[in-house]
Amino acid sequence: MKTPTLPFLIEYKNGDKKTLDAENHQVLISKIFGGQENFKKKVHRISWKIKSTICVLYAEDGRIERNIADGDVNPYGWRMQHR
């Protein structure tokens, strides 16, 4: 059985962009760039979407930002009334 993958948008420091599929960001960094050092040299950031969350990994400091991508997501299942 094939392992499911996610599309990752890679933004290089030279301004190029490329989309590649991988199981997760650690596998992407390992297989495509051969490790963290080469990844940091070439890449500005990578981003991907998991369900309704956009994740952005900044290569320089390893920081990951997560933001809700869909404005209609409500974890509580109810809606506020607008007056």
PDB file of N, CA and C in Angstrom, residues 39-81:
ATOM      1  N   PHE A  39      19.230  22.295   3.091  1.00  0.00           N
ATOM      2  CA  PHE A  39      17.890  22.894   3.091  1.00  0.00           C
ATOM      3  C   PHE A  39      17.974  24.371   3.479  1.00  0.00           C
ATOM      4  N   LYS A  40      18.695  24.677   4.545  1.00  0.00           N
ATOM      5  CA  LYS A  40      18.839  26.061   5.014  1.00  0.00           C
ATOM      6  C   LYS A  40      19.562  26.952   4.001  1.00  0.00           C
ATOM      7  N   LYS A  41      20.528  26.379   3.285  1.00  0.00           N
ATOM      8  CA  LYS A  41      21.287  27.143   2.293  1.00  0.00           C
ATOM      9  C   LYS A  41      20.424  27.557   1.102  1.00  0.00           C
ATOM     10  N   LYS A  42      19.511  26.674   0.670  1.00  0.00           N
ATOM     11  CA  LYS A  42      18.773  26.889  -0.573  1.00  0.00           C
ATOM     12  C   LYS A  42      17.363  27.445  -0.407  1.00  0.00           C
ATOM     13  N   VAL A  43      16.700  27.137   0.698  1.00  0.00           N
ATOM     14  CA  VAL A  43      15.262  27.389   0.826  1.00  0.00           C
ATOM     15  C   VAL A  43      14.949  28.519   1.794  1.00  0.00           C
ATOM     16  N   HIS A  44      13.991  29.354   1.411  1.00  0.00           N
ATOM     17  CA  HIS A  44      13.475  30.390   2.306  1.00  0.00           C
ATOM     18  C   HIS A  44      12.407  29.786   3.213  1.00  0.00           C
ATOM     19  N   ARG A  45      11.406  29.133   2.591  1.00  0.00           N
ATOM     20  CA  ARG A  45      10.346  28.494   3.384  1.00  0.00           C
ATOM     21  C   ARG A  45       9.617  27.453   2.550  1.00  0.00           C
ATOM     22  N   ILE A  46       8.924  26.548   3.251  1.00  0.00           N
ATOM     23  CA  ILE A  46       8.024  25.602   2.597  1.00  0.00           C
ATOM     24  C   ILE A  46       6.663  25.733   3.263  1.00  0.00           C
ATOM     25  N   SER A  47       5.627  25.461   2.489  1.00  0.00           N
ATOM     26  CA  SER A  47       4.275  25.530   3.059  1.00  0.00           C
ATOM     27  C   SER A  47       3.449  24.353   2.554  1.00  0.00           C
ATOM     28  N   TRP A  48       2.460  23.969   3.363  1.00  0.00           N
ATOM     29  CA  TRP A  48       1.561  22.870   3.033  1.00  0.00           C
ATOM     30  C   TRP A  48       0.265  23.065   3.780  1.00  0.00           C
ATOM     31  N   LYS A  49      -0.753  22.311   3.363  1.00  0.00           N
ATOM     32  CA  LYS A  49      -2.070  22.409   3.988  1.00  0.00           C
ATOM     33  C   LYS A  49      -2.468  21.047   4.536  1.00  0.00           C
ATOM     34  N   ILE A  50      -2.883  21.025   5.792  1.00  0.00           N
ATOM     35  CA  ILE A  50      -3.417  19.822   6.429  1.00  0.00           C
ATOM     36  C   ILE A  50      -4.833  20.156   6.875  1.00  0.00           C
ATOM     37  N   LYS A  51      -5.793  19.470   6.279  1.00  0.00           N
ATOM     38  CA  LYS A  51      -7.217  19.754   6.496  1.00  0.00           C
ATOM     39  C   LYS A  51      -7.472  21.231   6.247  1.00  0.00           C
ATOM     40  N   SER A  52      -7.788  22.017   7.245  1.00  0.00           N
ATOM     41  CA  SER A  52      -8.072  23.435   7.015  1.00  0.00           C
ATOM     42  C   SER A  52      -6.977  24.341   7.582  1.00  0.00           C
ATOM     43  N   THR A  53      -5.801  23.770   7.824  1.00  0.00           N
ATOM     44  CA  THR A  53      -4.698  24.540   8.395  1.00  0.00           C
ATOM     45  C   THR A  53      -3.554  24.684   7.391  1.00  0.00           C
ATOM     46  N   ILE A  54      -3.111  25.923   7.190  1.00  0.00           N
ATOM     47  CA  ILE A  54      -1.933  26.192   6.355  1.00  0.00           C
ATOM     48  C   ILE A  54      -0.724  26.240   7.285  1.00  0.00           C
ATOM     49  N   CYS A  55       0.281  25.444   6.966  1.00  0.00           N
ATOM     50  CA  CYS A  55       1.513  25.405   7.756  1.00  0.00           C
ATOM     51  C   CYS A  55       2.648  25.980   6.921  1.00  0.00           C
ATOM     52  N   VAL A  56       3.480  26.814   7.553  1.00  0.00           N
ATOM     53  CA  VAL A  56       4.638  27.402   6.888  1.00  0.00           C
ATOM     54  C   VAL A  56       5.857  27.158   7.768  1.00  0.00           C
ATOM     55  N   LEU A  57       6.862  26.491   7.192  1.00  0.00           N
ATOM     56  CA  LEU A  57       8.120  26.220   7.889  1.00  0.00           C
ATOM     57  C   LEU A  57       9.185  27.140   7.314  1.00  0.00           C
ATOM     58  N   TYR A  58       9.783  27.968   8.171  1.00  0.00           N
ATOM     59  CA  TYR A  58      10.858  28.862   7.771  1.00  0.00           C
ATOM     60  C   TYR A  58      12.181  28.130   7.964  1.00  0.00           C
ATOM     61  N   ALA A  59      12.947  28.000   6.891  1.00  0.00           N
ATOM     62  CA  ALA A  59      14.172  27.199   6.904  1.00  0.00           C
ATOM     63  C   ALA A  59      15.234  27.766   7.848  1.00  0.00           C
ATOM     64  N   GLU A  60      15.366  29.058   7.898  1.00  0.00           N
ATOM     65  CA  GLU A  60      16.439  29.685   8.663  1.00  0.00           C
ATOM     66  C   GLU A  60      16.399  29.338  10.151  1.00  0.00           C
ATOM     67  N   ASP A  61      15.215  29.425  10.759  1.00  0.00           N
ATOM     68  CA  ASP A  61      15.128  29.187  12.205  1.00  0.00           C
ATOM     69  C   ASP A  61      14.280  27.973  12.597  1.00  0.00           C
ATOM     70  N   GLY A  62      13.692  27.271  11.626  1.00  0.00           N
ATOM     71  CA  GLY A  62      12.907  26.077  11.921  1.00  0.00           C
ATOM     72  C   GLY A  62      11.534  26.358  12.496  1.00  0.00           C
ATOM     73  N   ARG A  63      11.135  27.623  12.493  1.00  0.00           N
ATOM     74  CA  ARG A  63       9.839  28.025  13.051  1.00  0.00           C
ATOM     75  C   ARG A  63       8.713  27.592  12.112  1.00  0.00           C
ATOM     76  N   ILE A  64       7.631  27.079  12.698  1.00  0.00           N
ATOM     77  CA  ILE A  64       6.446  26.696  11.920  1.00  0.00           C
ATOM     78  C   ILE A  64       5.275  27.559  12.365  1.00  0.00           C
ATOM     79  N   GLU A  65       4.656  28.236  11.402  1.00  0.00           N
ATOM     80  CA  GLU A  65       3.434  29.012  11.661  1.00  0.00           C
ATOM     81  C   GLU A  65       2.251  28.201  11.161  1.00  0.00           C
ATOM     82  N   ARG A  66       1.177  28.236  11.920  1.00  0.00           N
ATOM     83  CA  ARG A  66      -0.040  27.535  11.521  1.00  0.00           C
ATOM     84  C   ARG A  66      -1.202  28.526  11.550  1.00  0.00           C
ATOM     85  N   ASN A  67      -1.984  28.548  10.467  1.00  0.00           N
ATOM     86  CA  ASN A  67      -3.134  29.440  10.361  1.00  0.00           C
ATOM     87  C   ASN A  67      -4.315  28.684   9.773  1.00  0.00           C
ATOM     88  N   ILE A  68      -5.496  28.987  10.271  1.00  0.00           N
ATOM     89  CA  ILE A  68      -6.705  28.381   9.716  1.00  0.00           C
ATOM     90  C   ILE A  68      -6.934  28.962   8.334  1.00  0.00           C
ATOM     91  N   ALA A  69      -7.086  28.080   7.347  1.00  0.00           N
ATOM     92  CA  ALA A  69      -7.207  28.507   5.957  1.00  0.00           C
ATOM     93  C   ALA A  69      -8.645  28.788   5.551  1.00  0.00           C
ATOM     94  N   ASP A  70      -9.582  28.102   6.155  1.00  0.00           N
ATOM     95  CA  ASP A  70     -10.985  28.240   5.777  1.00  0.00           C
ATOM     96  C   ASP A  70     -11.704  29.111   6.789  1.00  0.00           C
ATOM     97  N   GLY A  71     -12.282  30.191   6.328  1.00  0.00           N
ATOM     98  CA  GLY A  71     -12.970  31.116   7.217  1.00  0.00           C
ATOM     99  C   GLY A  71     -14.211  30.541   7.860  1.00  0.00           C
ATOM    100  N   ASP A  72     -14.712  29.433   7.352  1.00  0.00           N
ATOM    101  CA  ASP A  72     -15.950  28.858   7.854  1.00  0.00           C
ATOM    102  C   ASP A  72     -15.703  27.792   8.919  1.00  0.00           C
ATOM    103  N   VAL A  73     -14.484  27.576   9.325  1.00  0.00           N
ATOM    104  CA  VAL A  73     -14.177  26.536  10.309  1.00  0.00           C
ATOM    105  C   VAL A  73     -14.528  27.035  11.708  1.00  0.00           C
ATOM    106  N   ASN A  74     -15.319  26.271  12.427  1.00  0.00           N
ATOM    107  CA  ASN A  74     -15.696  26.597  13.796  1.00  0.00           C
ATOM    108  C   ASN A  74     -15.578  25.324  14.620  1.00  0.00           C
ATOM    109  N   PRO A  75     -14.598  25.212  15.495  1.00  0.00           N
ATOM    110  CA  PRO A  75     -14.392  23.974  16.239  1.00  0.00           C
ATOM    111  C   PRO A  75     -15.518  23.653  17.209  1.00  0.00           C
ATOM    112  N   TYR A  76     -16.371  24.615  17.537  1.00  0.00           N
ATOM    113  CA  TYR A  76     -17.440  24.383  18.500  1.00  0.00           C
ATOM    114  C   TYR A  76     -18.748  23.953  17.852  1.00  0.00           C
ATOM    115  N   GLY A  77     -18.862  24.087  16.550  1.00  0.00           N
ATOM    116  CA  GLY A  77     -20.045  23.613  15.845  1.00  0.00           C
ATOM    117  C   GLY A  77     -21.238  24.546  15.907  1.00  0.00           C
ATOM    118  N   TRP A  78     -21.123  25.720  16.484  1.00  0.00           N
ATOM    119  CA  TRP A  78     -22.239  26.659  16.534  1.00  0.00           C
ATOM    120  C   TRP A  78     -21.837  27.961  15.884  1.00  0.00           C
ATOM    121  N   ARG A  79     -22.799  28.753  15.528  1.00  0.00           N
ATOM    122  CA  ARG A  79     -22.526  30.040  14.890  1.00  0.00           C
ATOM    123  C   ARG A  79     -23.049  31.172  15.767  1.00  0.00           C
ATOM    124  N   MET A  80     -22.281  32.248  15.790  1.00  0.00           N
ATOM    125  CA  MET A  80     -22.734  33.433  16.520  1.00  0.00           C
ATOM    126  C   MET A  80     -23.765  34.156  15.676  1.00  0.00           C
ATOM    127  N   GLN A  81     -24.762  34.708  16.314  1.00  0.00           N
ATOM    128  CA  GLN A  81     -25.751  35.490  15.596  1.00  0.00           C
ATOM    129  C   GLN A  81     -25.210  36.895  15.383  1.00  0.00           C
TER     130      GLN A  81
END
